[in-house]
Coordinates of C-alpha atoms and ligand atoms in Angstrom, one line a residue:
Chain A
K1 CA 106.6 125.2 122.7
V2 CA 105.1 122.0 124.3
V3 CA 102.3 122.3 122.1
E4 CA 104.0 122.7 119.0
T5 CA 106.0 119.7 119.6
S6 CA 102.9 117.6 120.0
N7 CA 100.9 116.1 117.3
N8 CA 98.6 119.0 117.2
V9 CA 96.1 120.3 114.7
S10 CA 98.1 123.2 113.6
E11 CA 100.4 120.8 111.9
D12 CA 100.4 120.4 108.3
P13 CA 98.4 117.5 107.3
L14 CA 99.5 117.3 103.7
P15 CA 103.4 118.0 104.0
S16 CA 104.1 116.6 100.5
W17 CA 101.7 118.8 98.8
N18 CA 103.0 122.1 97.6
E19 CA 101.0 125.3 98.6
G20 CA 98.5 126.4 95.7
N21 CA 94.8 125.7 94.7
T22 CA 94.8 122.2 94.5
K23 CA 95.9 121.9 98.2
T24 CA 93.8 124.8 99.2
A25 CA 90.7 123.3 97.6
I26 CA 91.0 119.7 99.2
M27 CA 91.3 121.4 102.8
D28 CA 88.7 124.1 102.3
Y29 CA 86.5 121.3 101.6
V30 CA 87.2 119.1 104.5
Q31 CA 87.1 121.8 106.8
D32 CA 83.6 123.0 105.5
V33 CA 81.8 119.7 105.6
T34 CA 83.2 118.7 109.0
N35 CA 82.3 122.0 110.8
E36 CA 79.1 121.4 112.5
T37 CA 78.2 124.9 112.1
S38 CA 78.4 125.1 108.4
E39 CA 75.4 124.5 106.1
N40 CA 77.7 122.0 104.3
F41 CA 78.2 120.0 107.2
I42 CA 78.3 116.1 106.6
P43 CA 77.3 113.4 109.3
E44 CA 80.2 111.1 109.7
I45 CA 78.3 108.1 108.6
D46 CA 78.0 109.8 105.2
R47 CA 81.7 110.7 104.7
I48 CA 82.5 108.0 102.1
A49 CA 85.7 108.9 100.0
T50 CA 86.7 106.4 97.0
F51 CA 90.0 106.0 95.4
D52 CA 90.8 104.4 92.0
N53 CA 94.2 102.5 92.5
D54 CA 96.1 102.4 89.3
G55 CA 97.7 105.5 88.4
N56 CA 96.1 107.3 91.4
L57 CA 97.3 105.5 94.6
W58 CA 100.3 103.8 92.7
S59 CA 101.8 104.0 89.4
E60 CA 100.6 102.4 86.1
Q61 CA 103.4 102.6 83.8
P62 CA 104.9 101.1 81.6
A63 CA 102.1 98.7 82.0
Y64 CA 99.5 97.9 84.7
F65 CA 101.6 96.3 87.7
Q66 CA 99.0 93.4 87.5
L67 CA 100.0 92.4 84.1
F68 CA 103.7 92.3 85.3
F69 CA 102.3 89.8 87.7
A70 CA 100.8 87.9 85.3
I71 CA 103.4 88.0 83.1
D72 CA 105.8 86.5 85.7
R73 CA 103.1 83.9 86.5
V74 CA 103.1 82.7 83.0
K75 CA 106.9 82.3 82.8
Q76 CA 106.5 80.5 86.2
L77 CA 103.9 78.2 85.2
A78 CA 105.4 77.7 81.3
P79 CA 107.2 74.3 82.4
D80 CA 103.5 72.8 82.8
Y81 CA 102.3 74.1 79.8
P82 CA 104.8 73.0 77.0
E83 CA 102.1 74.1 74.4
W84 CA 102.4 77.8 75.3
K85 CA 105.6 78.0 73.5
N86 CA 103.8 78.0 70.3
T87 CA 100.3 79.4 71.5
Q88 CA 99.7 83.0 71.6
P89 CA 99.3 85.2 73.7
Y90 CA 101.7 83.0 75.9
Q91 CA 104.4 82.8 73.3
S92 CA 104.8 86.6 73.1
I93 CA 105.4 86.6 77.0
L94 CA 108.0 83.8 76.9
E95 CA 109.8 85.4 74.3
D96 CA 109.5 88.9 76.1
D97 CA 107.9 90.5 73.4
L98 CA 105.6 92.9 74.8
N99 CA 104.6 94.7 71.5
T100 CA 103.2 91.7 70.2
L101 CA 101.4 90.7 73.5
M102 CA 99.6 94.0 73.4
S103 CA 98.5 93.3 69.8
F104 CA 96.0 91.0 71.1
G105 CA 94.2 93.5 72.9
E106 CA 92.0 93.1 75.5
K107 CA 90.9 89.4 74.4
G108 CA 94.5 88.6 74.8
L109 CA 94.7 90.0 78.1
L110 CA 91.7 88.6 79.4
E111 CA 93.1 84.9 78.6
I112 CA 96.4 85.8 80.3
I113 CA 94.5 86.8 83.5
M114 CA 92.2 83.8 83.3
A115 CA 95.3 81.5 82.9
T116 CA 97.2 83.0 86.0
H117 CA 94.7 84.1 88.1
S118 CA 92.3 81.2 88.5
G119 CA 92.5 77.5 89.0
L120 CA 93.5 77.7 92.7
S121 CA 92.1 78.6 96.3
T122 CA 91.8 82.0 97.6
E123 CA 94.2 81.3 100.0
A124 CA 96.8 80.1 97.8
F125 CA 96.4 83.1 95.5
E126 CA 96.8 85.4 98.2
K127 CA 100.2 84.0 99.1
I128 CA 101.2 84.1 95.5
V129 CA 100.4 87.7 95.3
K130 CA 102.6 88.4 98.5
D131 CA 105.5 86.2 97.5
W132 CA 105.6 88.2 94.0
L133 CA 105.8 91.6 95.9
M134 CA 108.8 90.1 97.8
V135 CA 110.8 89.5 95.0
A136 CA 109.4 91.4 91.7
K137 CA 111.1 94.8 90.8
H138 CA 109.8 97.4 88.9
P139 CA 111.7 97.8 85.6
R140 CA 112.6 101.5 85.9
F141 CA 112.8 102.2 89.6
N142 CA 114.3 98.8 90.5
K143 CA 111.9 98.7 93.5
P144 CA 109.3 96.4 94.6
Y145 CA 106.0 97.8 93.3
N146 CA 104.1 98.2 96.3
E147 CA 106.8 100.9 97.0
L148 CA 105.5 102.9 93.9
I149 CA 102.6 104.4 95.9
Y150 CA 102.2 108.0 96.1
Q151 CA 103.3 109.5 99.2
P152 CA 101.0 112.6 98.8
M153 CA 97.9 110.2 98.4
L154 CA 98.9 108.5 101.5
E155 CA 98.8 111.9 103.4
L156 CA 95.4 112.6 101.8
L157 CA 94.0 109.3 102.8
D158 CA 95.3 109.8 106.5
Y159 CA 94.1 113.5 106.5
L160 CA 90.4 112.2 105.5
R161 CA 90.4 109.3 107.9
A162 CA 91.8 111.8 110.9
N163 CA 88.3 113.9 109.7
N164 CA 86.2 110.7 109.9
F165 CA 86.0 109.8 106.4
K166 CA 85.8 106.2 105.6
T167 CA 88.2 105.5 102.8
F168 CA 87.7 102.8 99.9
I169 CA 89.3 101.7 97.0
V170 CA 87.2 101.3 93.8
S171 CA 89.5 100.0 91.3
G172 CA 89.5 98.0 87.9
G173 CA 92.3 96.1 89.3
G174 CA 91.6 92.6 90.6
I175 CA 89.9 92.7 94.0
E176 CA 92.0 89.7 95.2
F177 CA 95.4 91.0 93.7
M178 CA 95.0 94.3 95.6
R179 CA 93.9 93.0 98.9
P180 CA 97.0 91.0 100.1
W181 CA 99.0 94.0 100.2
V182 CA 96.6 97.5 100.2
E183 CA 96.2 97.4 104.2
D184 CA 99.9 97.7 104.9
A185 CA 100.2 100.0 101.9
Y186 CA 97.2 102.7 102.3
G187 CA 95.8 101.5 105.7
I188 CA 92.6 100.3 103.8
P189 CA 91.2 96.9 105.1
K190 CA 90.4 94.4 102.8
D191 CA 86.6 95.0 103.3
Q192 CA 86.9 98.6 102.0
V193 CA 88.3 97.4 98.5
V194 CA 86.1 97.3 95.6
G195 CA 87.5 95.6 92.3
S196 CA 87.2 93.4 89.4
S197 CA 86.7 89.9 90.3
I198 CA 86.5 86.4 88.7
A199 CA 83.7 84.0 89.9
T200 CA 84.6 81.8 92.9
E201 CA 83.0 78.7 94.5
Y202 CA 82.9 77.4 97.9
D203 CA 84.0 73.7 98.4
Y204 CA 83.5 71.7 101.4
N205 CA 86.6 69.8 100.7
N206 CA 86.1 66.9 103.3
G207 CA 86.1 69.4 106.2
S208 CA 88.8 71.6 104.9
P209 CA 87.1 74.0 103.2
V210 CA 88.2 76.2 100.5
I211 CA 87.0 78.9 98.1
K212 CA 88.1 78.2 94.5
R213 CA 88.8 80.7 91.8
L214 CA 87.1 80.0 88.7
P215 CA 88.2 81.1 85.0
K216 CA 85.2 83.1 84.5
I217 CA 84.8 86.9 84.7
D218 CA 82.3 87.9 87.7
F219 CA 82.2 91.7 87.7
I220 CA 84.3 94.5 85.8
D221 CA 84.9 97.4 88.0
D222 CA 85.4 100.2 85.4
K223 CA 83.4 103.0 83.9
A224 CA 79.8 102.6 84.6
G225 CA 80.7 99.4 86.6
K226 CA 82.3 101.8 89.3
P227 CA 79.0 103.1 90.5
V228 CA 77.4 99.8 90.2
G229 CA 80.3 98.3 92.4
I230 CA 80.0 101.4 94.8
N231 CA 76.5 100.7 95.4
R232 CA 76.9 97.0 95.6
F233 CA 79.7 97.1 98.1
I234 CA 79.2 100.4 99.9
G235 CA 75.6 101.2 99.2
R236 CA 75.9 104.5 99.8
K237 CA 77.0 107.7 97.4
P238 CA 80.4 108.8 98.0
V239 CA 80.9 112.6 98.9
F240 CA 84.7 112.5 97.7
A241 CA 85.8 110.6 94.8
S242 CA 89.6 110.6 93.5
G243 CA 90.6 109.1 90.1
N244 CA 92.8 109.5 87.1
S245 CA 91.5 108.5 83.7
D246 CA 88.2 108.2 81.8
G247 CA 87.5 105.0 83.7
D248 CA 86.4 107.1 86.7
L249 CA 84.2 109.4 85.1
Q250 CA 81.0 107.7 85.9
M251 CA 82.3 107.4 89.7
L252 CA 83.1 111.3 89.7
Q253 CA 79.7 111.9 88.1
W254 CA 77.9 109.7 90.6
T255 CA 79.8 111.3 93.6
D256 CA 78.9 114.9 91.8
S257 CA 75.4 114.1 92.2
N258 CA 75.4 113.5 95.8
R259 CA 73.0 115.8 97.7
Y260 CA 75.8 116.9 100.3
K261 CA 78.7 119.0 99.0
S262 CA 80.8 116.9 97.3
F263 CA 84.4 116.9 96.2
Q264 CA 85.8 115.5 92.7
L265 CA 89.5 114.8 92.3
Y266 CA 91.5 114.0 89.1
L267 CA 95.2 113.3 89.2
H268 CA 96.9 114.7 85.7
H269 CA 100.2 112.9 85.3
T270 CA 102.2 115.6 84.0
D271 CA 105.8 114.6 85.4
A272 CA 107.8 112.8 82.7
D273 CA 111.1 113.4 84.9
R274 CA 109.9 112.1 88.2
E275 CA 106.9 109.8 87.2
W276 CA 105.2 109.8 83.8
A277 CA 103.2 112.2 81.7
Y278 CA 100.5 111.0 79.8
D279 CA 96.9 112.0 79.3
R280 CA 94.5 112.0 76.2
D281 CA 96.3 109.8 73.7
S282 CA 97.7 107.1 76.3
H283 CA 96.7 103.3 76.1
I284 CA 96.8 103.1 79.9
G285 CA 95.2 105.4 82.0
K286 CA 93.7 107.5 79.2
L287 CA 92.3 110.8 80.4
D288 CA 90.4 112.7 77.9
Q289 CA 86.7 113.2 78.3
G290 CA 87.5 113.3 81.9
L291 CA 89.8 116.4 81.6
D292 CA 87.2 118.2 79.6
E293 CA 84.2 117.4 82.3
A294 CA 86.8 118.5 85.2
R295 CA 87.1 121.8 83.5
E296 CA 83.6 122.1 82.6
K297 CA 82.3 121.3 86.3
G298 CA 85.1 122.8 88.1
W299 CA 86.3 119.9 89.5
T300 CA 89.8 119.8 91.2
V301 CA 92.6 118.5 88.9
I302 CA 96.2 117.6 90.5
N303 CA 99.0 118.7 88.2
M304 CA 101.5 116.2 89.6
K305 CA 104.6 118.1 88.6
E306 CA 103.5 121.3 90.1
D307 CA 101.5 120.2 93.4
W308 CA 103.5 117.3 94.6
K309 CA 106.7 118.1 96.5
I310 CA 107.6 114.2 96.2
I311 CA 105.8 111.2 94.4
Y312 CA 107.2 108.1 96.5
P313 CA 107.7 107.3 100.0
F314 CA 111.2 106.5 99.5
Q315 CA 112.1 110.1 98.4
K316 CA 111.0 111.5 101.8
S317 CA 113.9 113.3 103.4
K318 CA 115.0 111.4 106.4
Chain B
K1 CA 80.1 104.3 144.4
V2 CA 81.5 106.6 141.9
V3 CA 83.3 103.6 140.0
E4 CA 79.8 101.5 139.9
T5 CA 77.9 104.3 138.3
S6 CA 80.1 105.0 135.6
N7 CA 80.2 102.8 132.6
N8 CA 82.9 100.6 133.9
V9 CA 84.1 97.0 132.5
S10 CA 82.7 95.2 135.3
E11 CA 79.2 96.2 134.1
D12 CA 77.2 93.2 132.6
P13 CA 77.7 93.3 129.0
L14 CA 74.9 91.0 128.3
P15 CA 72.4 91.7 130.5
S16 CA 69.6 90.1 128.6
W17 CA 71.3 86.9 128.8
N18 CA 70.7 84.4 131.6
E19 CA 73.7 83.3 133.3
G20 CA 74.6 79.7 131.9
N21 CA 76.8 77.7 129.4
T22 CA 76.1 79.8 126.3
K23 CA 76.7 83.3 127.8
T24 CA 79.6 81.9 129.7
A25 CA 81.0 80.1 126.3
I26 CA 80.6 83.6 124.4
M27 CA 82.4 85.7 127.2
D28 CA 85.2 83.1 127.8
Y29 CA 85.9 83.4 124.0
V30 CA 86.0 86.9 123.6
Q31 CA 88.1 87.3 126.7
D32 CA 90.4 84.8 125.6
V33 CA 91.0 86.3 122.0
T34 CA 91.6 89.7 123.1
N35 CA 94.2 88.9 125.8
E36 CA 97.4 89.8 124.4
T37 CA 98.9 87.3 126.7
S38 CA 96.9 84.6 125.5
E39 CA 98.1 82.1 122.7
N40 CA 94.6 82.4 121.1
F41 CA 95.0 86.1 120.9
I42 CA 93.7 87.6 117.7
P43 CA 94.7 90.8 116.1
E44 CA 92.2 93.6 115.8
I45 CA 92.0 93.6 112.0
D46 CA 91.2 89.6 112.1
R47 CA 88.2 90.1 114.4
I48 CA 85.5 89.7 111.8
A49 CA 82.1 88.6 113.0
T50 CA 79.2 87.7 110.6
F51 CA 75.8 87.5 111.6
D52 CA 72.6 86.0 109.7
N53 CA 69.8 88.3 109.8
D54 CA 66.2 86.6 109.4
G55 CA 65.5 84.6 112.5
N56 CA 69.0 85.6 114.0
L57 CA 68.7 89.3 114.4
W58 CA 65.1 89.7 113.9
S59 CA 62.1 87.5 113.8
E60 CA 61.2 85.5 110.8
Q61 CA 57.6 84.1 111.1
P62 CA 55.0 83.5 110.4
A63 CA 56.9 84.4 107.2
Y64 CA 60.2 86.1 106.2
F65 CA 59.4 90.0 107.0
Q66 CA 60.7 90.8 103.3
L67 CA 57.8 88.7 101.8
F68 CA 55.3 90.8 103.8
F69 CA 56.8 93.6 102.2
A70 CA 56.5 92.2 98.9
I71 CA 52.8 91.3 99.3
D72 CA 52.2 94.9 100.4
R73 CA 53.9 96.3 97.6
V74 CA 51.9 93.8 95.0
K75 CA 48.8 95.3 96.5
Q76 CA 50.0 98.5 96.4
L77 CA 51.2 98.2 92.7
A78 CA 48.1 96.2 91.6
P79 CA 45.9 99.2 90.4
D80 CA 48.6 99.3 87.5
Y81 CA 48.3 95.7 86.5
P82 CA 44.7 94.8 86.2
E83 CA 45.9 91.3 84.7
W84 CA 47.2 90.3 88.3
K85 CA 43.7 89.5 89.4
N86 CA 43.7 86.5 87.1
T87 CA 47.4 85.8 87.1
Q88 CA 49.1 83.8 89.6
P89 CA 50.9 84.0 92.0
Y90 CA 49.6 87.7 92.2
Q91 CA 46.1 86.6 92.5
S92 CA 46.6 84.7 95.6
I93 CA 48.3 87.6 97.1
L94 CA 45.3 89.9 96.0
E95 CA 42.9 87.2 97.7
D96 CA 45.0 87.0 101.0
D97 CA 45.4 83.5 100.1
L98 CA 49.0 82.8 101.3
N99 CA 48.6 79.1 101.4
T100 CA 48.1 79.1 97.5
L101 CA 50.9 81.6 97.2
M102 CA 53.4 79.1 99.3
S103 CA 52.3 76.4 96.6
F104 CA 54.1 78.3 93.9
G105 CA 57.3 77.7 95.8
E106 CA 60.7 79.2 95.1
K107 CA 59.8 80.0 91.4
G108 CA 56.6 82.1 92.4
L109 CA 58.4 84.1 95.3
L110 CA 61.0 84.8 92.9
E111 CA 58.5 86.0 90.4
I112 CA 57.0 88.4 92.9
I113 CA 60.5 89.6 94.4
M114 CA 61.2 90.7 90.7
A115 CA 57.8 92.3 90.2
T116 CA 58.3 94.1 93.4
H117 CA 62.0 94.8 93.8
S118 CA 62.9 95.9 90.3
G119 CA 62.2 98.4 87.8
L120 CA 63.1 101.6 89.8
S121 CA 66.0 103.5 91.3
T122 CA 68.1 102.4 94.0
E123 CA 67.4 105.6 95.6
A124 CA 63.6 105.3 95.0
F125 CA 63.6 101.7 96.4
E126 CA 65.3 102.8 99.6
K127 CA 62.4 105.3 100.2
I128 CA 59.7 102.7 99.7
V129 CA 61.4 100.1 102.3
K130 CA 61.7 103.2 104.8
D131 CA 58.0 104.3 103.9
W132 CA 56.8 100.7 104.5
L133 CA 58.5 100.2 107.8
M134 CA 56.8 103.5 108.9
V135 CA 53.2 102.0 108.3
A136 CA 53.4 98.3 108.2
K137 CA 52.7 96.0 111.2
H138 CA 53.4 92.3 112.3
P139 CA 50.4 90.4 112.2
R140 CA 51.2 88.9 115.8
F141 CA 52.7 91.7 117.5
N142 CA 51.2 94.5 115.9
K143 CA 54.8 96.0 115.9
P144 CA 56.7 97.8 113.1
Y145 CA 58.8 94.8 111.8
N146 CA 62.0 96.6 112.6
E147 CA 61.1 96.6 116.7
L148 CA 61.0 92.7 116.2
I149 CA 64.9 92.6 116.6
Y150 CA 66.5 90.6 119.4
Q151 CA 67.6 92.5 122.5
P152 CA 70.4 89.8 123.4
M153 CA 71.7 89.8 120.0
L154 CA 71.8 93.8 120.0
E155 CA 74.0 93.5 123.2
L156 CA 76.3 90.6 121.7
L157 CA 76.8 93.0 118.7
D158 CA 77.9 96.0 121.0
Y159 CA 80.1 93.7 123.3
L160 CA 81.9 92.3 120.3
R161 CA 82.3 95.9 119.0
A162 CA 83.3 96.9 122.2
N163 CA 86.2 94.4 121.8
N164 CA 87.1 95.6 118.5
F165 CA 85.4 92.9 116.4
K166 CA 84.0 94.5 113.0
T167 CA 80.6 93.3 112.7
F168 CA 78.8 92.1 109.6
I169 CA 75.4 91.1 108.3
V170 CA 75.7 88.1 106.0
S171 CA 72.0 87.1 105.0
G172 CA 70.0 85.6 102.2
G173 CA 67.7 88.5 102.5
G174 CA 67.9 91.3 100.0
I175 CA 71.0 93.8 100.4
E176 CA 69.0 96.8 99.5
F177 CA 65.9 95.7 101.6
M178 CA 68.5 95.7 104.6
R179 CA 70.4 98.7 104.2
P180 CA 67.9 101.3 104.6
W181 CA 67.3 100.4 108.3
V182 CA 69.9 98.1 109.6
E183 CA 72.2 101.0 110.8
D184 CA 69.6 102.3 112.9
A185 CA 68.6 98.8 114.1
Y186 CA 72.0 97.1 114.8
G187 CA 74.5 99.8 114.5
I188 CA 75.9 98.0 111.3
P189 CA 76.8 100.5 108.4
K190 CA 75.5 99.8 105.1
D191 CA 79.1 98.7 103.7
Q192 CA 79.3 96.0 106.3
V193 CA 75.8 94.3 104.7
V194 CA 76.2 91.2 102.5
G195 CA 73.0 89.9 101.2
S196 CA 71.1 88.6 98.0
S197 CA 71.0 91.0 95.2
I198 CA 69.7 92.0 91.8
A199 CA 71.5 93.2 88.9
T200 CA 71.8 97.0 88.6
E201 CA 72.9 99.3 85.8
Y202 CA 74.5 102.9 85.9
D203 CA 72.2 105.5 83.9
Y204 CA 73.9 108.9 83.4
N205 CA 70.5 110.1 82.9
N206 CA 71.4 113.2 81.1
G207 CA 73.3 114.5 84.2
S208 CA 71.2 113.1 87.1
P209 CA 72.7 110.0 87.4
V210 CA 70.7 106.6 89.0
I211 CA 71.3 103.1 89.2
K212 CA 68.5 101.2 88.1
R213 CA 67.5 97.7 89.6
L214 CA 66.9 95.2 87.0
P215 CA 64.7 92.1 87.1
K216 CA 67.7 89.6 87.3
I217 CA 69.0 88.1 90.1
D218 CA 72.6 88.7 90.5
F219 CA 73.6 86.9 93.7
I220 CA 72.1 84.5 96.1
D221 CA 73.7 84.8 99.6
D222 CA 72.6 81.5 101.1
K223 CA 74.0 78.1 101.8
A224 CA 77.5 78.0 99.6
G225 CA 76.8 81.3 98.8
K226 CA 77.7 83.0 102.1
P227 CA 81.3 81.9 102.0
V228 CA 81.5 83.2 98.6
G229 CA 79.6 86.5 99.7
I230 CA 82.0 86.8 102.8
N231 CA 85.1 86.5 100.4
R232 CA 83.8 89.1 97.9
F233 CA 82.7 91.6 100.3
I234 CA 84.7 90.9 103.2
G235 CA 87.8 89.5 101.9
R236 CA 88.7 87.5 105.1
K237 CA 87.9 84.8 107.0
P238 CA 85.6 85.3 110.0
V239 CA 86.6 84.3 113.7
F240 CA 82.9 84.8 114.9
A241 CA 79.8 83.6 112.9
S242 CA 76.4 83.4 114.1
G243 CA 73.0 81.9 112.0
N244 CA 69.9 80.1 113.0
S245 CA 69.4 77.7 110.0
D246 CA 71.1 75.2 107.6
G247 CA 71.5 78.1 105.3
D248 CA 74.0 79.2 107.7
L249 CA 75.8 75.9 107.9
Q250 CA 78.8 76.7 105.4
M251 CA 79.2 79.9 106.8
L252 CA 79.9 78.2 110.1
Q253 CA 81.9 75.6 108.6
W254 CA 84.1 78.3 106.9
T255 CA 84.5 80.1 110.0
D256 CA 85.4 77.1 111.8
S257 CA 88.2 76.6 109.6
N258 CA 90.3 79.4 110.5
R259 CA 93.4 79.1 111.7
Y260 CA 92.6 81.5 114.7
K261 CA 90.2 80.4 117.4
S262 CA 86.9 80.5 116.1
F263 CA 83.5 80.7 117.7
Q264 CA 80.5 79.1 115.9
L265 CA 76.8 80.1 117.4
Y266 CA 73.5 78.6 116.3
L267 CA 70.1 80.4 117.4
H268 CA 67.6 77.5 118.4
H269 CA 64.1 78.6 118.3
T270 CA 62.5 77.0 121.3
D271 CA 60.2 79.5 122.7
A272 CA 56.7 79.0 121.5
D273 CA 55.3 81.3 124.0
R274 CA 57.7 84.4 123.6
E275 CA 58.7 84.0 120.0
W276 CA 58.4 80.6 117.9
A277 CA 59.5 77.2 118.2
Y278 CA 60.8 75.4 115.1
D279 CA 63.7 73.6 113.6
R280 CA 63.8 70.4 111.9
D281 CA 60.7 70.4 110.0
S282 CA 60.2 74.0 109.5
H283 CA 59.7 75.5 106.1
I284 CA 61.4 78.9 107.3
G285 CA 64.7 78.7 109.1
K286 CA 65.1 74.8 109.0
L287 CA 67.7 73.8 111.3
D288 CA 68.3 70.2 111.0
Q289 CA 71.9 69.3 109.7
G290 CA 73.3 72.2 111.4
L291 CA 71.8 71.4 114.7
D292 CA 73.7 67.7 114.2
E293 CA 76.7 69.2 112.9
A294 CA 76.7 71.9 116.0
R295 CA 76.3 68.8 118.6
E296 CA 79.2 66.9 116.8
K297 CA 81.6 69.8 116.5
G298 CA 81.0 71.4 120.0
W299 CA 79.6 74.7 118.6
T300 CA 77.5 76.8 120.8
V301 CA 73.8 76.4 120.4
I302 CA 71.6 79.1 122.1
N303 CA 68.3 77.9 123.7
M304 CA 66.2 80.8 123.2
K305 CA 63.5 79.8 126.1
E306 CA 66.4 79.1 128.7
D307 CA 68.9 81.5 127.6
W308 CA 67.4 84.7 127.0
K309 CA 65.5 86.8 129.8
I310 CA 63.6 89.0 127.1
I311 CA 63.2 88.7 123.4
Y312 CA 62.4 92.2 121.8
P313 CA 63.7 95.8 123.0
F314 CA 60.3 96.6 123.9
Q315 CA 60.1 94.3 126.5
K316 CA 62.9 95.6 128.4
S317 CA 61.8 97.1 131.8
K318 CA 62.1 100.7 132.1
Ligands
CA401 CA1 93.2 104.6 87.0
CA402 CA1 68.4 82.9 109.1

């Protein structure tokens, strides 16, 4: 009885996961590669686990949350830019016309990102992101965006860390958009976040130095950029990789080529009631080629509807 | 007696440092900022310590060790490039004429780096670096280069980590030249290494993916590049920074602007007998403006000759 009430190893490390093939595959893998007597044993220093963020650790519908941030910021800055009223893509935002905004495609979004994410110091930007998270609410759930993180994935991150894996985010999202909140949300320190970035510049600023954010893309951490970013920031091939879209395919392939036994995990959004259901035809988080390759190679695919008892931390029973 | 023989806190954590102002300043700082009752207490997550490498964690004379690596590699590759016999800067290397090589300045060195550090996969490059360290010997000490690391700095790194600082390398040297050996040498994992880099590219390679090293500079982690690199890789301002040249000045200024109590450490090479003595006029590791600013701002300056009992681990008494 004493043993049972203490935090002992027989406790389920993944309580929000339903029993089934997915949960079993994850736990079998971790138990195998951390077992010193197994031929698949992996030394601790090589236990690198990388996680995509959007649609993988938190939701990404009806649009990337970073886009909602950029939209809110355009509205906030608009009084200083009266010309935006008649200039696209800004006009569409000020008129709450998301369809028109989307019609400008990647080029339009890039312009919005540049206008809203640069021109200030890294310190000022961090504060703006934190302030936004305090007030902004998701349109469907009416919750702060950083509460729309996946409870089962939090448990998986903890479980891996308890087994001496080092957990990293490897996301197409902006690195400095993520860093202000991921430590609290996921227990992943800022220096273990890989993401897209804009160029920066050091300014001595008469003895009060700042790093200035410039309106210029530095690195896109997506698709083939993910293995490049992993190599640049981590310097070691992961043994465990987790994503939800075709943008993660190269990261999973790269991990799959590890000489150690590795694990590839795709999250398939199949739950329209509790979250969203989308895959091959989605504009956001398209999962098409990845789904085929996962089946072909025997990678593990989470069926959100079947495998997860709850989605978000606020749904935990008290 | 039992207490004294166990690894207890009263043991000197910096046994290779002579008693004096430098050692006292370091230990006073660490004890202060890790004391929960002190107004200068720093939470563990913010205890970021960054160390320059060349001339700071290992020696850098009579030339950067990475240049010796590049020279050896030019000689190794020369049979495949017969034109190098009559083409500078390669010719100077093949004729062991370092003075002529140096006369080509930064442009010549960059060409050598490109020719010797690119055109192969990251995995192949790592093996070449490791193989080189197994056979190459330093001209003065006749030891492998990775034995010419500073014993007092190893103790400082251990001491900081024992006090829950996270230790990083932030070096102008090549990130992929350092990563193969710094874990063993300094106990610093690959993902805590910031350095200069060349561009890379992911290649699926018919299912055996590689990351290819391209003949193109990606990032120079020196001078104003150091705060930029720190921001990019670490995402947090250090509280402790250690360097030995004017190339570290911006990193020390950046650290000095931390809202937490911070520590700036310069290593002054003053020991011509046991190591080398150089500062304001040196071509390598020039320390001029930094020395003035250290005095002006009260930063701590290590006097190698006075402060260090031994220089290298192989000088430890058995
Ligand atoms: Ca995603
Ligand atoms: Ca140096």
